[in-house]
PDB file of C-alpha atoms in Angstrom:
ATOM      1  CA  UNK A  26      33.955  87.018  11.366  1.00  0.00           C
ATOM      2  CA  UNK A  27      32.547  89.446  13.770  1.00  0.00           C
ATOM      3  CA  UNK A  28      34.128  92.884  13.440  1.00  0.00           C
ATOM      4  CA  UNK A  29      34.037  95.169  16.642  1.00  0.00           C
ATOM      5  CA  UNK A  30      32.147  98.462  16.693  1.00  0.00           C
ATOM      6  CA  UNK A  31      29.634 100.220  18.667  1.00  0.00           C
ATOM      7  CA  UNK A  32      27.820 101.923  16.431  1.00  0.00           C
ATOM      8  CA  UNK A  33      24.947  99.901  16.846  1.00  0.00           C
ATOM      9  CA  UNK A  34      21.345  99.760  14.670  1.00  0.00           C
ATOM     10  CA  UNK A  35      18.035  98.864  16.102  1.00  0.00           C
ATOM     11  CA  UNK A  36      14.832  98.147  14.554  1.00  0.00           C
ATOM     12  CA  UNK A  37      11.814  98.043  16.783  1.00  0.00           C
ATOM     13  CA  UNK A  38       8.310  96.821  15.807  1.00  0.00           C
ATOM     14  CA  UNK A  39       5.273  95.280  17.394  1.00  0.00           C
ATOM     15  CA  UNK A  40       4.438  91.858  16.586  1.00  0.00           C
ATOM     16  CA  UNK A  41       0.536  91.227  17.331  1.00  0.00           C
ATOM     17  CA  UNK A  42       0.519  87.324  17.124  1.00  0.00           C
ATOM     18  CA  UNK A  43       1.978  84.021  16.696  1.00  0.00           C
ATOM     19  CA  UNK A  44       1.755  84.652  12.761  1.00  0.00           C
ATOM     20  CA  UNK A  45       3.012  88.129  12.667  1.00  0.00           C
ATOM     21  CA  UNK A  46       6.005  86.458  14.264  1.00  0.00           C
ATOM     22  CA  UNK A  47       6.085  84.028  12.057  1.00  0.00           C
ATOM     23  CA  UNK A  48       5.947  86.376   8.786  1.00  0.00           C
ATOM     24  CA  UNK A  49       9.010  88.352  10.449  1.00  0.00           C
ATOM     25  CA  UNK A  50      10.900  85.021  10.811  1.00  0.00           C
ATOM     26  CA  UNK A  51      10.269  84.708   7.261  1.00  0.00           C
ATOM     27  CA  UNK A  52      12.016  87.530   6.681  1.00  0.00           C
ATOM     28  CA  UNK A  53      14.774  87.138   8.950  1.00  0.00           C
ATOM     29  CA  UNK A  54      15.952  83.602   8.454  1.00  0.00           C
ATOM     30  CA  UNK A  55      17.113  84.089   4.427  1.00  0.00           C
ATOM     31  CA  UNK A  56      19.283  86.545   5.303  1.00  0.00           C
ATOM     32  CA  UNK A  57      21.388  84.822   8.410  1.00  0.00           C
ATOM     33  CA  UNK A  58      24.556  84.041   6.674  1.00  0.00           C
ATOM     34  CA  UNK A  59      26.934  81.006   7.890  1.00  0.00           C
ATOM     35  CA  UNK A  60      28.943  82.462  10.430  1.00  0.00           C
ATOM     36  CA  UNK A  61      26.761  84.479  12.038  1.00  0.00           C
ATOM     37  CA  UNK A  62      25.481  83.997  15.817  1.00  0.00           C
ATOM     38  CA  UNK A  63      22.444  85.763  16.834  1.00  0.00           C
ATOM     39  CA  UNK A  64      21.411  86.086  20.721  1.00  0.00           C
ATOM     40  CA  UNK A  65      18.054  85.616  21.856  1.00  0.00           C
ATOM     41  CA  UNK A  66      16.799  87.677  24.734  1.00  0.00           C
ATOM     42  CA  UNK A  67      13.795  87.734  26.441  1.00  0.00           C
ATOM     43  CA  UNK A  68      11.608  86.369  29.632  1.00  0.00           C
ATOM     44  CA  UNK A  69       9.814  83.264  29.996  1.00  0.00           C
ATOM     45  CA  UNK A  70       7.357  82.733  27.224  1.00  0.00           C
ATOM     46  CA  UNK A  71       7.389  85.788  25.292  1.00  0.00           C
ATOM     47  CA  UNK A  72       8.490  83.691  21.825  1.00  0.00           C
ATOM     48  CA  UNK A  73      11.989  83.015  21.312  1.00  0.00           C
ATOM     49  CA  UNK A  74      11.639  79.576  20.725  1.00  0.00           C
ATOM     50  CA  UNK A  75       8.580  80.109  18.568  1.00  0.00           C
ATOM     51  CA  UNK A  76      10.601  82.499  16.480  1.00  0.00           C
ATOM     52  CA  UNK A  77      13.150  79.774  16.118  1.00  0.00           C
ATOM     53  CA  UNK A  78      10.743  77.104  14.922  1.00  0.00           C
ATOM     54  CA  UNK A  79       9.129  80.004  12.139  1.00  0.00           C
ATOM     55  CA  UNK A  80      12.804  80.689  11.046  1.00  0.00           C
ATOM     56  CA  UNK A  81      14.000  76.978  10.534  1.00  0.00           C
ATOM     57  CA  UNK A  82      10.582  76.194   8.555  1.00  0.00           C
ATOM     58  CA  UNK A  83      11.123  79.409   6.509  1.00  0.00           C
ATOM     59  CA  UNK A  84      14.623  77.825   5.134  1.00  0.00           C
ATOM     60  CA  UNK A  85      12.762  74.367   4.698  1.00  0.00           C
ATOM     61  CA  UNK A  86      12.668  72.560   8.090  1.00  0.00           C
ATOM     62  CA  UNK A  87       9.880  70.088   8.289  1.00  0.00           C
ATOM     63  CA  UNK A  88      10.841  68.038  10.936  1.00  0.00           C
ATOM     64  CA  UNK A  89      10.111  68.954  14.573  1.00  0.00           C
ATOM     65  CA  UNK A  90      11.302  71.859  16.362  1.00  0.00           C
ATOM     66  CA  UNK A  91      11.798  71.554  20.140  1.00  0.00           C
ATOM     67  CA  UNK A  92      13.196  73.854  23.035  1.00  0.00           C
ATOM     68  CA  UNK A  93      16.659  72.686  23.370  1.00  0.00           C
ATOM     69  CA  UNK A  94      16.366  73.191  27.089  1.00  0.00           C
ATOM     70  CA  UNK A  95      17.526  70.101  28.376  1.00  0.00           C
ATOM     71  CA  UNK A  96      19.741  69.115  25.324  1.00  0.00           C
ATOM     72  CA  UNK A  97      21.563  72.202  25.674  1.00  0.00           C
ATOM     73  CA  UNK A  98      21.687  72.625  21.623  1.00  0.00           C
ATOM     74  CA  UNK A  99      19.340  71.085  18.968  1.00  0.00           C
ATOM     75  CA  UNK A 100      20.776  70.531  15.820  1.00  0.00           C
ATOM     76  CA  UNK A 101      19.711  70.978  12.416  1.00  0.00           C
ATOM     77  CA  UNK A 102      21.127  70.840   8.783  1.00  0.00           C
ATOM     78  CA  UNK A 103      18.983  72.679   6.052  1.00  0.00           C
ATOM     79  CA  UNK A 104      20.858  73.238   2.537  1.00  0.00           C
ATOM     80  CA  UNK A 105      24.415  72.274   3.758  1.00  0.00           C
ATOM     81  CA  UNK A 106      23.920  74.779   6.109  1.00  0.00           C
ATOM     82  CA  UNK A 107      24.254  74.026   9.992  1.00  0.00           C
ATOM     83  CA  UNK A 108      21.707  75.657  12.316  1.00  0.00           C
ATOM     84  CA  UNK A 109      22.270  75.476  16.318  1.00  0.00           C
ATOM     85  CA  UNK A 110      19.759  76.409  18.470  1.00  0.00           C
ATOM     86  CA  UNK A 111      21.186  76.498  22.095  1.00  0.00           C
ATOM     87  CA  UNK A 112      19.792  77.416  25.675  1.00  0.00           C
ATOM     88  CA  UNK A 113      21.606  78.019  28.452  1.00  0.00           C
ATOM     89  CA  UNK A 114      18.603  78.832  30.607  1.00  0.00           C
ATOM     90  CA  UNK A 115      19.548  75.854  33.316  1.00  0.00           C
ATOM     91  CA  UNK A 116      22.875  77.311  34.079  1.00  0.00           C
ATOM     92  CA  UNK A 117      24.358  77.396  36.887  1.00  0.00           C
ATOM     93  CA  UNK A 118      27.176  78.955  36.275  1.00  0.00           C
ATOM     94  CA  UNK A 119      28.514  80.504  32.817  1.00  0.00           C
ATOM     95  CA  UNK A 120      31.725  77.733  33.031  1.00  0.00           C
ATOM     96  CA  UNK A 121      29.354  75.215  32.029  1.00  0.00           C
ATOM     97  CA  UNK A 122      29.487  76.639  28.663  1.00  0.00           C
ATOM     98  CA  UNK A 123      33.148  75.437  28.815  1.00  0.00           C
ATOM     99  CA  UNK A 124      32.266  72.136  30.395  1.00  0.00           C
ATOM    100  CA  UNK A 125      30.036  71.092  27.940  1.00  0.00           C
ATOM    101  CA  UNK A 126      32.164  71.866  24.978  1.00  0.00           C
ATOM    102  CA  UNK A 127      30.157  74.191  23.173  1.00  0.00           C
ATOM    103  CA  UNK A 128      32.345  76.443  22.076  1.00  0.00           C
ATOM    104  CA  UNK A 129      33.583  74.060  18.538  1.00  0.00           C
ATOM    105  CA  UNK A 130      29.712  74.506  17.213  1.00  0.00           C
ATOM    106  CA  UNK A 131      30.613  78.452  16.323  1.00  0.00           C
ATOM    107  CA  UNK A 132      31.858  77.783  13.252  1.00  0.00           C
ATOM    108  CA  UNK A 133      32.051  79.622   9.974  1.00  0.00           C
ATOM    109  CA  UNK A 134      29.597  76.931   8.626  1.00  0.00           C
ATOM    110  CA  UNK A 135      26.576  77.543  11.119  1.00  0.00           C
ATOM    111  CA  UNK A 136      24.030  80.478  12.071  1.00  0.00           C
ATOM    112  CA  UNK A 137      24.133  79.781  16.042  1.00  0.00           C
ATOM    113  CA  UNK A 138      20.787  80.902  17.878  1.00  0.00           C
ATOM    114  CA  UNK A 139      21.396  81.170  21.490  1.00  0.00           C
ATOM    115  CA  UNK A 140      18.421  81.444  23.964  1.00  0.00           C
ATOM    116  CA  UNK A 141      19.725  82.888  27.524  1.00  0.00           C
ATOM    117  CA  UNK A 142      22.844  83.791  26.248  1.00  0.00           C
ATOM    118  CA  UNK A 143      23.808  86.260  29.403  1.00  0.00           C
ATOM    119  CA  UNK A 144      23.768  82.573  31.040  1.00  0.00           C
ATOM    120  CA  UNK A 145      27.140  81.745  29.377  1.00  0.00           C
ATOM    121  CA  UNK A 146      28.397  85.458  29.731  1.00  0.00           C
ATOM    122  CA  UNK A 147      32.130  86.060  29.491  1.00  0.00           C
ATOM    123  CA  UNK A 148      32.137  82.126  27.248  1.00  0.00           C
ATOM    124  CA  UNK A 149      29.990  82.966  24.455  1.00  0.00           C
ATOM    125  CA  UNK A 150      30.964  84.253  21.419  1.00  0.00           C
ATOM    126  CA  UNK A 151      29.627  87.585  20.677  1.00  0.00           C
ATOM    127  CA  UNK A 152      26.552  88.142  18.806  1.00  0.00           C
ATOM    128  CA  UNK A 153      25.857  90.123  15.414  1.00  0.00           C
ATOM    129  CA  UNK A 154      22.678  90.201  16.243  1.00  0.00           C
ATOM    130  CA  UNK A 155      20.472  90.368  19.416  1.00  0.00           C
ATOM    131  CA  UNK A 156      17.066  89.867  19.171  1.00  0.00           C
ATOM    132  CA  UNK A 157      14.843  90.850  22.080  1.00  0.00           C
ATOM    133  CA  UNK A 158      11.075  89.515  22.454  1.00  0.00           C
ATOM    134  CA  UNK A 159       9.013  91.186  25.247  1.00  0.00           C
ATOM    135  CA  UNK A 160       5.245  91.486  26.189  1.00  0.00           C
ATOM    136  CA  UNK A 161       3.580  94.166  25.237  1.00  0.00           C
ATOM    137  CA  UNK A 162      -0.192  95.264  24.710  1.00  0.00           C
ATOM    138  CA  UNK A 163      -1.732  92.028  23.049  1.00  0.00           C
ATOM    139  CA  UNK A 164       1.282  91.030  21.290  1.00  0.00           C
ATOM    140  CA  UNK A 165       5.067  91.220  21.810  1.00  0.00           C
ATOM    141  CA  UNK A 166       7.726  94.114  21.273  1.00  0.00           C
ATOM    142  CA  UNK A 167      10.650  92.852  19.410  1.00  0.00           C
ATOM    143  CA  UNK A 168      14.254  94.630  18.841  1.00  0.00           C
ATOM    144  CA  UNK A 169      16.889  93.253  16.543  1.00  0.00           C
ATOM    145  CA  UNK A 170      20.233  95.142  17.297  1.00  0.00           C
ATOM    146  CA  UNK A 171      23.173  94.807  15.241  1.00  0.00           C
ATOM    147  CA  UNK A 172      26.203  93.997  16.658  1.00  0.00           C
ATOM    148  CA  UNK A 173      28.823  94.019  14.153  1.00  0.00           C
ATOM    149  CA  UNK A 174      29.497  94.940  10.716  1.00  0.00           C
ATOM    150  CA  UNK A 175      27.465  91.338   9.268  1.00  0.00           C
ATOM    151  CA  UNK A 176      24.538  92.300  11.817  1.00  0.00           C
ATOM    152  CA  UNK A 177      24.173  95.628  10.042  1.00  0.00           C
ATOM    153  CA  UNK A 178      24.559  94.202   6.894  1.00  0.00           C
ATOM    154  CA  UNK A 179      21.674  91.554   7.688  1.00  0.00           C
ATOM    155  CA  UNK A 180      20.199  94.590   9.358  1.00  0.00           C
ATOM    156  CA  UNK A 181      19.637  97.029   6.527  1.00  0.00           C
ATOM    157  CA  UNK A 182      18.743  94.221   4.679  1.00  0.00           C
ATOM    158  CA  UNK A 183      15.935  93.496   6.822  1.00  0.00           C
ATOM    159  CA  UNK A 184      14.466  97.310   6.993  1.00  0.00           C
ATOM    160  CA  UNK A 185      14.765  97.378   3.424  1.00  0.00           C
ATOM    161  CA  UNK A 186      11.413  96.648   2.362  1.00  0.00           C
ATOM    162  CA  UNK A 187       7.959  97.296   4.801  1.00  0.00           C
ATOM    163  CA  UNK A 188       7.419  94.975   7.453  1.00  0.00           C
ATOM    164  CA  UNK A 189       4.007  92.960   6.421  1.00  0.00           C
ATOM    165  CA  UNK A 190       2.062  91.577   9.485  1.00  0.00           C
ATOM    166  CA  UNK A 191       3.953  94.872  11.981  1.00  0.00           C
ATOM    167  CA  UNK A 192       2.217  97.395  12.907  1.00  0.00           C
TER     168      UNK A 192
END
């Protein structure tokens, strides 16, 4: 599922509100295969979350969206396909990854979004994607980096049009 290499690909852009994020979740979210886990990196605030609620209403999510910060992992099934949203931000320790028997949700039949993943480190699968949200000018600097040969796939299918709502 995740095939090792370094040769990594980054696409950079500036995201200059809540609906410019949303439009690149758009984007994103069709083209997140089963199998693949994406990490979510970032501080306090600066949007992963919201880019998780834009992604599961771009595949057809009505329902309600919440932080799975206390749950650990919020759950949701959109066209036979199994979405898990985790975050590990109240970690103590990256064992509790173990301890709360996270590890079966990785699965060839779900796209796993993982907020705080570096809170689980050495437990957590590895990404094909890491997507990094940080503050910048008005709006918020995001990176997707591909981690593996799906994440460039998903990647260079993501850079292969022009970004509307980036600038």
């Amino acid at each position: 599922m995740h095939s090792a290499d370094h040769n990594h690909s980054v696409l950079s852009l500036h995201l200059r509100d809540e609906a410019a994020t949303a439009e690149f979740a758009r984007r994103l979210a069709p083209l997140l295969a089963p199998g693949i886990v994406v990490w979510l990196d970032g501080d306090l605030g600066s949007g992963k979350t919201t880019l998780v609620r834009a992604m599961l209403r771009a595949c057809g999510h009505t329902g309600p969206v919440k932080s799975p910060t206390f749950a650990l992992v919020e759950i949701y099934v959109i066209s036979r396909i199994y979405w898990y949203h985790f975050d590990f931000y109240r970690f103590k320790f990256p064992e509790e990854f173990l301890d709360a028997g996270l590890g079966e949700y990785f699965r060839d039949d779900a796209v796993c979004l993982v907020e705080w993943p570096q809170k689980a480190a050495g437990y957590l699968p590895p990404p094909d994607l890491v997507v990094s949200l940080h503050f910048a000018e008005k709006g918020r600097r995001i990176e997707v980096s591909a981690a593996s040969t799906e994440g460039r796939e998903c990647l260079k299918a993501l850079t292969s049009r022009e970004p509307p709502g980036a600038g």
